[in-house]
PDB file of C-alpha atoms in Angstrom:
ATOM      1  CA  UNK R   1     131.193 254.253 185.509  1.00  0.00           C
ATOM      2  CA  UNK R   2     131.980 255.429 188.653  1.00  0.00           C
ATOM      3  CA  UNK R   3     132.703 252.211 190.912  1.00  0.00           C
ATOM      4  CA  UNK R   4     134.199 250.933 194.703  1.00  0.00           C
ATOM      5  CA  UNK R   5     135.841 247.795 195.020  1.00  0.00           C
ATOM      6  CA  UNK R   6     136.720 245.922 197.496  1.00  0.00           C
ATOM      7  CA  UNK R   7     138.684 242.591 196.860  1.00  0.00           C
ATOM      8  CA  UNK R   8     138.207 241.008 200.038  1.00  0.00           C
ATOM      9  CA  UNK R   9     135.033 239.374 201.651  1.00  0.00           C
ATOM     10  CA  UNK R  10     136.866 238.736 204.868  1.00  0.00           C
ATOM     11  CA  UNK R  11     139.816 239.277 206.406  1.00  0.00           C
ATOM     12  CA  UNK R  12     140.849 237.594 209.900  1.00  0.00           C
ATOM     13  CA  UNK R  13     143.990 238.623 212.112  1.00  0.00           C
ATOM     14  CA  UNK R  14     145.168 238.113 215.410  1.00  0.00           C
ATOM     15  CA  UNK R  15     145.235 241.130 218.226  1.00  0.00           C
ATOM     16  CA  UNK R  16     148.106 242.649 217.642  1.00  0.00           C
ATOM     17  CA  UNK R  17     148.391 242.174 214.458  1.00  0.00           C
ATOM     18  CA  UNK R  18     148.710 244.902 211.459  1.00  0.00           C
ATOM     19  CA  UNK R  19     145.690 245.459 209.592  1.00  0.00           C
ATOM     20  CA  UNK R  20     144.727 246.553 205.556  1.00  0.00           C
ATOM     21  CA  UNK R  21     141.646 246.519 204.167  1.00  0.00           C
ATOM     22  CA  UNK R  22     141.996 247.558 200.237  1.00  0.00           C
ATOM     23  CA  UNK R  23     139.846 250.141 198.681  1.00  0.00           C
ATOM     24  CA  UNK R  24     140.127 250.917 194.884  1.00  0.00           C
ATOM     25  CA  UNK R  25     137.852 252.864 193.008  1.00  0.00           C
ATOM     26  CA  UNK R  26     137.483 254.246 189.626  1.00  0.00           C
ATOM     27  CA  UNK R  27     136.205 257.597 188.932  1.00  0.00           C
ATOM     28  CA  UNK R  28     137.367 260.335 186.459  1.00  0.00           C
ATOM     29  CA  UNK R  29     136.991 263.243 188.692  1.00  0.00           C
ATOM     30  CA  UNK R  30     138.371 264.372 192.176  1.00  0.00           C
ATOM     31  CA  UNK R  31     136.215 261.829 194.489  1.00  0.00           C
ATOM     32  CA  UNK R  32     135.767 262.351 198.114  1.00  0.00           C
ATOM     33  CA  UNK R  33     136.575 258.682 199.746  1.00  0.00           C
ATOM     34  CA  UNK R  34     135.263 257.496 203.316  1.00  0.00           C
ATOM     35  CA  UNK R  35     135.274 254.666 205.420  1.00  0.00           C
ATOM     36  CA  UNK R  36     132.110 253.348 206.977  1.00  0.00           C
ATOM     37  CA  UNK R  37     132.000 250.684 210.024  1.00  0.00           C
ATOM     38  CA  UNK R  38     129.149 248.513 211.095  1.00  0.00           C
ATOM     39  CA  UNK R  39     129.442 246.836 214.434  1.00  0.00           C
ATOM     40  CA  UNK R  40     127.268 244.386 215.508  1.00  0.00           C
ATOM     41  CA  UNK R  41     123.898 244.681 215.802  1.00  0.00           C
ATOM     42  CA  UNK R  42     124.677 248.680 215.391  1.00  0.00           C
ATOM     43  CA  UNK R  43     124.307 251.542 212.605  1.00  0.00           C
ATOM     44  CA  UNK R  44     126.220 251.882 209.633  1.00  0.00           C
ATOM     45  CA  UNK R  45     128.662 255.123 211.228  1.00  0.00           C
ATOM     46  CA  UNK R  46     131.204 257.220 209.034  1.00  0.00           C
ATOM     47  CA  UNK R  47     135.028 255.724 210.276  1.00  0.00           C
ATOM     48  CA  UNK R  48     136.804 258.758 208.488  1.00  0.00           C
ATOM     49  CA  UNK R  49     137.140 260.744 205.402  1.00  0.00           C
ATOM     50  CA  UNK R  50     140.296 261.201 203.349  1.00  0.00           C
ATOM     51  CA  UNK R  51     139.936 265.414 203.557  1.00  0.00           C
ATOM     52  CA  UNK R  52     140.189 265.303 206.843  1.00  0.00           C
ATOM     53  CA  UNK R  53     143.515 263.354 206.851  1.00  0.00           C
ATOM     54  CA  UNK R  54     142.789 262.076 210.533  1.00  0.00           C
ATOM     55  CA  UNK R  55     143.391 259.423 212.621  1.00  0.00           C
ATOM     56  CA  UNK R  56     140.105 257.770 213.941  1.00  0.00           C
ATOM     57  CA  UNK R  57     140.784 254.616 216.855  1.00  0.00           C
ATOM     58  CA  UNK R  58     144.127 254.211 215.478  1.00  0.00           C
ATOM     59  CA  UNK R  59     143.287 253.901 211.868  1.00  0.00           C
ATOM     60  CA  UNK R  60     144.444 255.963 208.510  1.00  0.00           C
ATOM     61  CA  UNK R  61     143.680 255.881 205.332  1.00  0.00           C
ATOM     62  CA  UNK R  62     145.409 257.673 202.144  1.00  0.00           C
ATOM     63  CA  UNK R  63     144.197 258.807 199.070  1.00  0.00           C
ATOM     64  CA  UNK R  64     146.706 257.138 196.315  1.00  0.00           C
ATOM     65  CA  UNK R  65     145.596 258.839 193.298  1.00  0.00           C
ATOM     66  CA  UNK R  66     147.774 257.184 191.331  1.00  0.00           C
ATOM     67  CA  UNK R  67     146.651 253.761 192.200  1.00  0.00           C
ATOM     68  CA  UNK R  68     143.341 255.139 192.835  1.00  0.00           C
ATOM     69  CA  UNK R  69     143.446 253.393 196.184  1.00  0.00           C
ATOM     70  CA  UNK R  70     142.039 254.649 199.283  1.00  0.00           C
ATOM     71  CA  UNK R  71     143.362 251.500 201.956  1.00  0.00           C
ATOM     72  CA  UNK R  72     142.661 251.290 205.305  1.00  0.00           C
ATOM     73  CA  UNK R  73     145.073 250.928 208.119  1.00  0.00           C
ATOM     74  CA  UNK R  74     146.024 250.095 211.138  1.00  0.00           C
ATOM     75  CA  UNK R  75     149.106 248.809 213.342  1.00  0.00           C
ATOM     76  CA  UNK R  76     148.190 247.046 216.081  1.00  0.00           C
ATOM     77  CA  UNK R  77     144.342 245.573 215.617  1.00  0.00           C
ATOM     78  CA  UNK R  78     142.111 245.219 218.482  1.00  0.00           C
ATOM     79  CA  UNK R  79     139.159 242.388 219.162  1.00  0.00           C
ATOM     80  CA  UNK R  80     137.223 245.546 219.418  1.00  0.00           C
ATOM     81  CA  UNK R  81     137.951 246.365 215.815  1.00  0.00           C
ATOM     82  CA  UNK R  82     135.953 243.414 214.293  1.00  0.00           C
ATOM     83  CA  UNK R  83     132.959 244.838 212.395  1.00  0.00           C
ATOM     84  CA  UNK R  84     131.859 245.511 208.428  1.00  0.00           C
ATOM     85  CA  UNK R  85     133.620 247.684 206.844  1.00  0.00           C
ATOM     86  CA  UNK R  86     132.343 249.851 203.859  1.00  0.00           C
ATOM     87  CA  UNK R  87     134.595 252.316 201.490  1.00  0.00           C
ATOM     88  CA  UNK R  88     132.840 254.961 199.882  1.00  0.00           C
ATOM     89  CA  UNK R  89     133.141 257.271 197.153  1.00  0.00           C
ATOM     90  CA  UNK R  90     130.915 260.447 196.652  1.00  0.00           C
ATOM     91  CA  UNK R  91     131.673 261.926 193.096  1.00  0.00           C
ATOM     92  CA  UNK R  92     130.834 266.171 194.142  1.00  0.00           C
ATOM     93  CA  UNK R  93     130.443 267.876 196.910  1.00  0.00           C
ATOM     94  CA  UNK R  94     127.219 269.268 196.547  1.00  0.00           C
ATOM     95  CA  UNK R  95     125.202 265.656 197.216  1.00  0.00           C
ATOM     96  CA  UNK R  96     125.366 263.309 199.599  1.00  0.00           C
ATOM     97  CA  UNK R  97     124.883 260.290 197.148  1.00  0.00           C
ATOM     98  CA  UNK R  98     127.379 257.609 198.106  1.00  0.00           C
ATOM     99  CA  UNK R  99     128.870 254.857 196.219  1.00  0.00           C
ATOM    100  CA  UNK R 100     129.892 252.127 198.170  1.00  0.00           C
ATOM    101  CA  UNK R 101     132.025 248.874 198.056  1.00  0.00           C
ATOM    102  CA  UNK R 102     130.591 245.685 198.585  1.00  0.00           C
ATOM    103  CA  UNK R 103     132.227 245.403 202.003  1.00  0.00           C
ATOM    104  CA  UNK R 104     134.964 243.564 204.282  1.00  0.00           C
ATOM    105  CA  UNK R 105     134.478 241.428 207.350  1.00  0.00           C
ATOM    106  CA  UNK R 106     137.212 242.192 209.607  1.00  0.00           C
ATOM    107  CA  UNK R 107     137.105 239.280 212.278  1.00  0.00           C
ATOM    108  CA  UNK R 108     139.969 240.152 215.182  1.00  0.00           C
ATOM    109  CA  UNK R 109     140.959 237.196 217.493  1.00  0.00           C
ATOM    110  CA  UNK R 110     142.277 237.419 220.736  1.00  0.00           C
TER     111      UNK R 110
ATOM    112  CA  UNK J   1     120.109 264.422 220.506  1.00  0.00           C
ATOM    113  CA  UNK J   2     118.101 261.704 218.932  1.00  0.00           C
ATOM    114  CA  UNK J   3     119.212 259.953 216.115  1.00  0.00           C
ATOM    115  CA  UNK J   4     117.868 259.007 212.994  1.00  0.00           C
ATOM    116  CA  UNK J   5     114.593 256.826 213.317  1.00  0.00           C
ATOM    117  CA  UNK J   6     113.016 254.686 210.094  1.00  0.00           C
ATOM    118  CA  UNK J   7     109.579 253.284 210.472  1.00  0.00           C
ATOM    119  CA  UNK J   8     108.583 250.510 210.460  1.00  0.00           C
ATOM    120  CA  UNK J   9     111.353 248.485 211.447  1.00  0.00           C
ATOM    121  CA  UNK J  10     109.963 245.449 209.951  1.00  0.00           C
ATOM    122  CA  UNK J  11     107.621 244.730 206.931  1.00  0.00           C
ATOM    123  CA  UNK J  12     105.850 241.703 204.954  1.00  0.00           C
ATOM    124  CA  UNK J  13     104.298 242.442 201.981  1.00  0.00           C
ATOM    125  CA  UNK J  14     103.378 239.533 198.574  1.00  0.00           C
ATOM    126  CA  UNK J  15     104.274 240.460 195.387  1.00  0.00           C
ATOM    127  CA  UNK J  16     102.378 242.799 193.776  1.00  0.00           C
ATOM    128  CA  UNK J  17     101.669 245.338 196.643  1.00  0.00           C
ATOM    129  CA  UNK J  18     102.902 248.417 197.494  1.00  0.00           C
ATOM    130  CA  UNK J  19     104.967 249.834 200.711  1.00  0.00           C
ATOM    131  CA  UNK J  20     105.537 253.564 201.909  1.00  0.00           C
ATOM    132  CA  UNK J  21     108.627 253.338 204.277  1.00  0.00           C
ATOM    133  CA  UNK J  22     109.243 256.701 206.849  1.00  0.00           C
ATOM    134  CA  UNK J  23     112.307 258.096 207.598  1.00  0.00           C
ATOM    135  CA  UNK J  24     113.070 260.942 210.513  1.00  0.00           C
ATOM    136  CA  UNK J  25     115.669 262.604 210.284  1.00  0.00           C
ATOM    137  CA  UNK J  26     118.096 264.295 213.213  1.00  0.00           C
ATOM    138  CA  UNK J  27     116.748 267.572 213.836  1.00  0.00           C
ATOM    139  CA  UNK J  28     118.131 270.570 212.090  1.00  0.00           C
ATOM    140  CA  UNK J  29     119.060 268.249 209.026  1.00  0.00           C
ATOM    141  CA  UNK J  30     117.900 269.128 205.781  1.00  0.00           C
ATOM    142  CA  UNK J  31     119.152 265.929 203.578  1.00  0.00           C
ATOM    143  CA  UNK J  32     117.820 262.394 203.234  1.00  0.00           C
ATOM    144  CA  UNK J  33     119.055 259.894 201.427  1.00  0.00           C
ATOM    145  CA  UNK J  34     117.985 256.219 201.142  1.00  0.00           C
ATOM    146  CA  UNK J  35     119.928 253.071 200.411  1.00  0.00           C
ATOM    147  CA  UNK J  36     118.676 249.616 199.104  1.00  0.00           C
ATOM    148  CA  UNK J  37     121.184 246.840 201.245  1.00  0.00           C
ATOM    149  CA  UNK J  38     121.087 243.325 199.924  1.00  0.00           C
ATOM    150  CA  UNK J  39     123.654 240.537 200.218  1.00  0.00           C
ATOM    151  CA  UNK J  40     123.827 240.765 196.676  1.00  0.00           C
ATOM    152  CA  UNK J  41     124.339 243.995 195.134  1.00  0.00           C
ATOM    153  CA  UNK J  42     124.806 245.662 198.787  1.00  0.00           C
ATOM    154  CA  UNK J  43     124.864 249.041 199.443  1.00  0.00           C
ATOM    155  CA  UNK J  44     122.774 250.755 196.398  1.00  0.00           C
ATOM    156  CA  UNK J  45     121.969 254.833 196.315  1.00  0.00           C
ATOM    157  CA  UNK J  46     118.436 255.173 195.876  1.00  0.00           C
ATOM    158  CA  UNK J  47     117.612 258.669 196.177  1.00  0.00           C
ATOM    159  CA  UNK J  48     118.357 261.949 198.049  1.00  0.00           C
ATOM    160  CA  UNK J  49     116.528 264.716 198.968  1.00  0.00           C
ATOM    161  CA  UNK J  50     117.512 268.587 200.089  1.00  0.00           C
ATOM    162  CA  UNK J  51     114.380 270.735 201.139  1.00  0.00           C
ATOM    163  CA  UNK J  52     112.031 269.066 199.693  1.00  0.00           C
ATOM    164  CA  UNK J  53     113.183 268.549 196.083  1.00  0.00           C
ATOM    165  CA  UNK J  54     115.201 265.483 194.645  1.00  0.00           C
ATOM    166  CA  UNK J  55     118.926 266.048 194.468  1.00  0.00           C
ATOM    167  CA  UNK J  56     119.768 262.707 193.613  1.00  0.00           C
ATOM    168  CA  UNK J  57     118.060 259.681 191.843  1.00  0.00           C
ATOM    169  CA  UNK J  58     120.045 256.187 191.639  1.00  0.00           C
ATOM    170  CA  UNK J  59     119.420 253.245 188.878  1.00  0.00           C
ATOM    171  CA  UNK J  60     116.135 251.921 189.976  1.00  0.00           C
ATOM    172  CA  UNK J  61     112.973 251.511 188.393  1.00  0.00           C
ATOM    173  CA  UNK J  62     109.761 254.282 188.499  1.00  0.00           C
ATOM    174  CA  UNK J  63     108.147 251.878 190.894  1.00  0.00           C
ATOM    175  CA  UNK J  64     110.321 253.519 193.389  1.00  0.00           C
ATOM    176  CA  UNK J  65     109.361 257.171 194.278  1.00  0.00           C
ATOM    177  CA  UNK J  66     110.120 258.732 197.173  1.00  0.00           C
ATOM    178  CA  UNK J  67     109.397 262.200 198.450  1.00  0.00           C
ATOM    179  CA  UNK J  68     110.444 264.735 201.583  1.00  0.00           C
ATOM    180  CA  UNK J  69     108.292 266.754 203.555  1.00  0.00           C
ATOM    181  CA  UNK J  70     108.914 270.734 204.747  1.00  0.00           C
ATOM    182  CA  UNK J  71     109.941 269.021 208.557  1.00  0.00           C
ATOM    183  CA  UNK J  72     112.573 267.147 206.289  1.00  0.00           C
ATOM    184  CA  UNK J  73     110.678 264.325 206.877  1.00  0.00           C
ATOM    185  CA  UNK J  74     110.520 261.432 204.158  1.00  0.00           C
ATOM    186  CA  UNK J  75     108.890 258.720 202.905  1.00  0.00           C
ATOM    187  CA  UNK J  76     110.072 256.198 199.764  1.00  0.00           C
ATOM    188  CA  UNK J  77     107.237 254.246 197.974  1.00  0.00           C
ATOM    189  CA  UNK J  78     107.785 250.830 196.219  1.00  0.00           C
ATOM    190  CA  UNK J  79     104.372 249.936 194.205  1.00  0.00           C
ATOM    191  CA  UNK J  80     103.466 246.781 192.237  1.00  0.00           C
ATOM    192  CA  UNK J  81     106.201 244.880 194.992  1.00  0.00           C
ATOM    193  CA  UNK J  82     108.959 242.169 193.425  1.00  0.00           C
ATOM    194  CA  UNK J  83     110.764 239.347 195.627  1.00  0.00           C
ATOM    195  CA  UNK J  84     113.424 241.075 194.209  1.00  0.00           C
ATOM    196  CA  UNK J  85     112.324 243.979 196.463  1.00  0.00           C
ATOM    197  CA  UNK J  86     112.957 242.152 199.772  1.00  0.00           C
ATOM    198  CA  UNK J  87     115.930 244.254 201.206  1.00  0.00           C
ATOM    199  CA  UNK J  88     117.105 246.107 204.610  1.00  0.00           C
ATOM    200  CA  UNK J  89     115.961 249.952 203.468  1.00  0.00           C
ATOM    201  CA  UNK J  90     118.431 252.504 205.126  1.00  0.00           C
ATOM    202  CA  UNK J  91     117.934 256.296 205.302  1.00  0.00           C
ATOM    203  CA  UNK J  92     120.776 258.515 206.406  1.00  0.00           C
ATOM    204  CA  UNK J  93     120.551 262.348 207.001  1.00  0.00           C
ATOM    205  CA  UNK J  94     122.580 265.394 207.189  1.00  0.00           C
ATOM    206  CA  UNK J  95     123.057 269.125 207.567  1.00  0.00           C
ATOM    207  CA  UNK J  96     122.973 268.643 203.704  1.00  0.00           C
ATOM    208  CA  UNK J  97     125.157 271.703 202.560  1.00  0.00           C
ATOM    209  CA  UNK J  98     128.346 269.183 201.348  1.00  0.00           C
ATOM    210  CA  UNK J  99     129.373 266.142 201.151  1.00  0.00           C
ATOM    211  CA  UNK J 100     131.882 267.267 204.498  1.00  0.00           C
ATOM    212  CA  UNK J 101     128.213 266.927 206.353  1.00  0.00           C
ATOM    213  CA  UNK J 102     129.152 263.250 208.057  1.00  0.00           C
ATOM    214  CA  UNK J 103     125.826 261.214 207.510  1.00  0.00           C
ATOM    215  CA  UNK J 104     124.114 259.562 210.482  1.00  0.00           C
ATOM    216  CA  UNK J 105     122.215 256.195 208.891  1.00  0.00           C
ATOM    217  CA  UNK J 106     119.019 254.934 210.591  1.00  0.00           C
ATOM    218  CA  UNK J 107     118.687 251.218 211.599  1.00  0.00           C
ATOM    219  CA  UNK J 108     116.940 250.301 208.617  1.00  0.00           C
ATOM    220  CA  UNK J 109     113.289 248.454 207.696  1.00  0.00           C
ATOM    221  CA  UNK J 110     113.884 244.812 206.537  1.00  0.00           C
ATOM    222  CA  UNK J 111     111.310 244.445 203.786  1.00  0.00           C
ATOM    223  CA  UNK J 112     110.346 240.905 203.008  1.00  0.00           C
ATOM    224  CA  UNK J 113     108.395 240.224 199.555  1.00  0.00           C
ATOM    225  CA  UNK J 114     106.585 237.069 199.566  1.00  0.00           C
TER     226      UNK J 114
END
């Protein structure tokens, strides 16, 4: 079954410091993977999608489909950055049905 | 241009009820979808639906339905009402067309099943 994990409930870094949240997920097909941010006391927003191969307030993400990993990165974190984070996997193109992963708490401190 | 709205915002209901939730979404947007959030199982698909018909359907029991309107307007219905039901409810819309359409998510109604 088609599934999203992520391994870690929270993560906590300095400013400054790199960041990686892990995304793997398991599905036979060609998925589409995104990454969804929640800051406080705001919606659930789309961070970026791996077609698009962009760059969205300083953070990538690369589809490994070899590792099936889809990690999310960033060089120099900012307390701005701290927020839920959500990767998501949408198994065709023709729905919007996402599947997401349970989740990481990215706390950044100054 | 306004975003997506979900209404109510916040609901009680005892077991055994039934709930109709409301979603609106942006203008011009022909897909809904709705999510179940709870601390447990967290972000669940529920359903989806493209001009009126049901694209989608996620693992949840018949007791929830949901249906879209012709203004791409929908509503989800939870009868005979479980504490297992109490959850944040989140509806998200887009153009619809592909999953490239980004999806704008509403604020939610936080559904509490006594």
């Amino acid at each position: 079954a088609q599934r999203v994990t992520q391994p870690e409930k929270l993560l906590s870094v300095f400013k400054g410091a790199p960041v990686e949240l892990k995304c793997n997920y398991s599905y036979s097909g060609s998925p589409e993977l995104f990454w969804y941010v929640q800051y406080s006391r705001q919606r659930l927003q789309l961070l970026l999608r791996h077609i698009s191969r962009e760059s969205i307030k300083g953070f990538t993400a690369d589809l490994n489909k070899g590792e099936t990993s889809f990690h999310l990165k960033k060089p120099f974190a900012q307390e701005e950055d701290s927020a839920m984070y959500y990767c998501a996997l949408s198994e065709a193109r023709d729905t919007d049905k996402l599947i997401f992963g349970t989740g990481t708490r990215l706390q950044v401190f100054p | 241009k306004a975003g997506v709205t979900q209404t109510p915002r916040y609901l009680i209901k005892t077991r055994g009820q039934q709930v109709t939730l409301s979603c609106s979404p942006i203008s011009g947007h022909r897909s809904v979808s709705w999510y179940q959030q709870t601390p447990g199982q967290g972000l669940q698909f529920l359903f989806e639906y493209f001009s009126e018909t049901q694209r989608n359907k996620g693992n949840f029991p018949g007791r929830f339905s949901g249906r879209q309107f012709s203004n791409s307007r929908s509503e989800m219905n939870v009868s005979t009402l479980e504490l297992g039901d109490s959850a944040l409810y989140l509806c998200a819309s887009s153009l619809g067309f592909n999953s490239y359409n980004e999806q704008f998510f509403g604020p939610g109604t936080r559904l509490t099943v006594l």
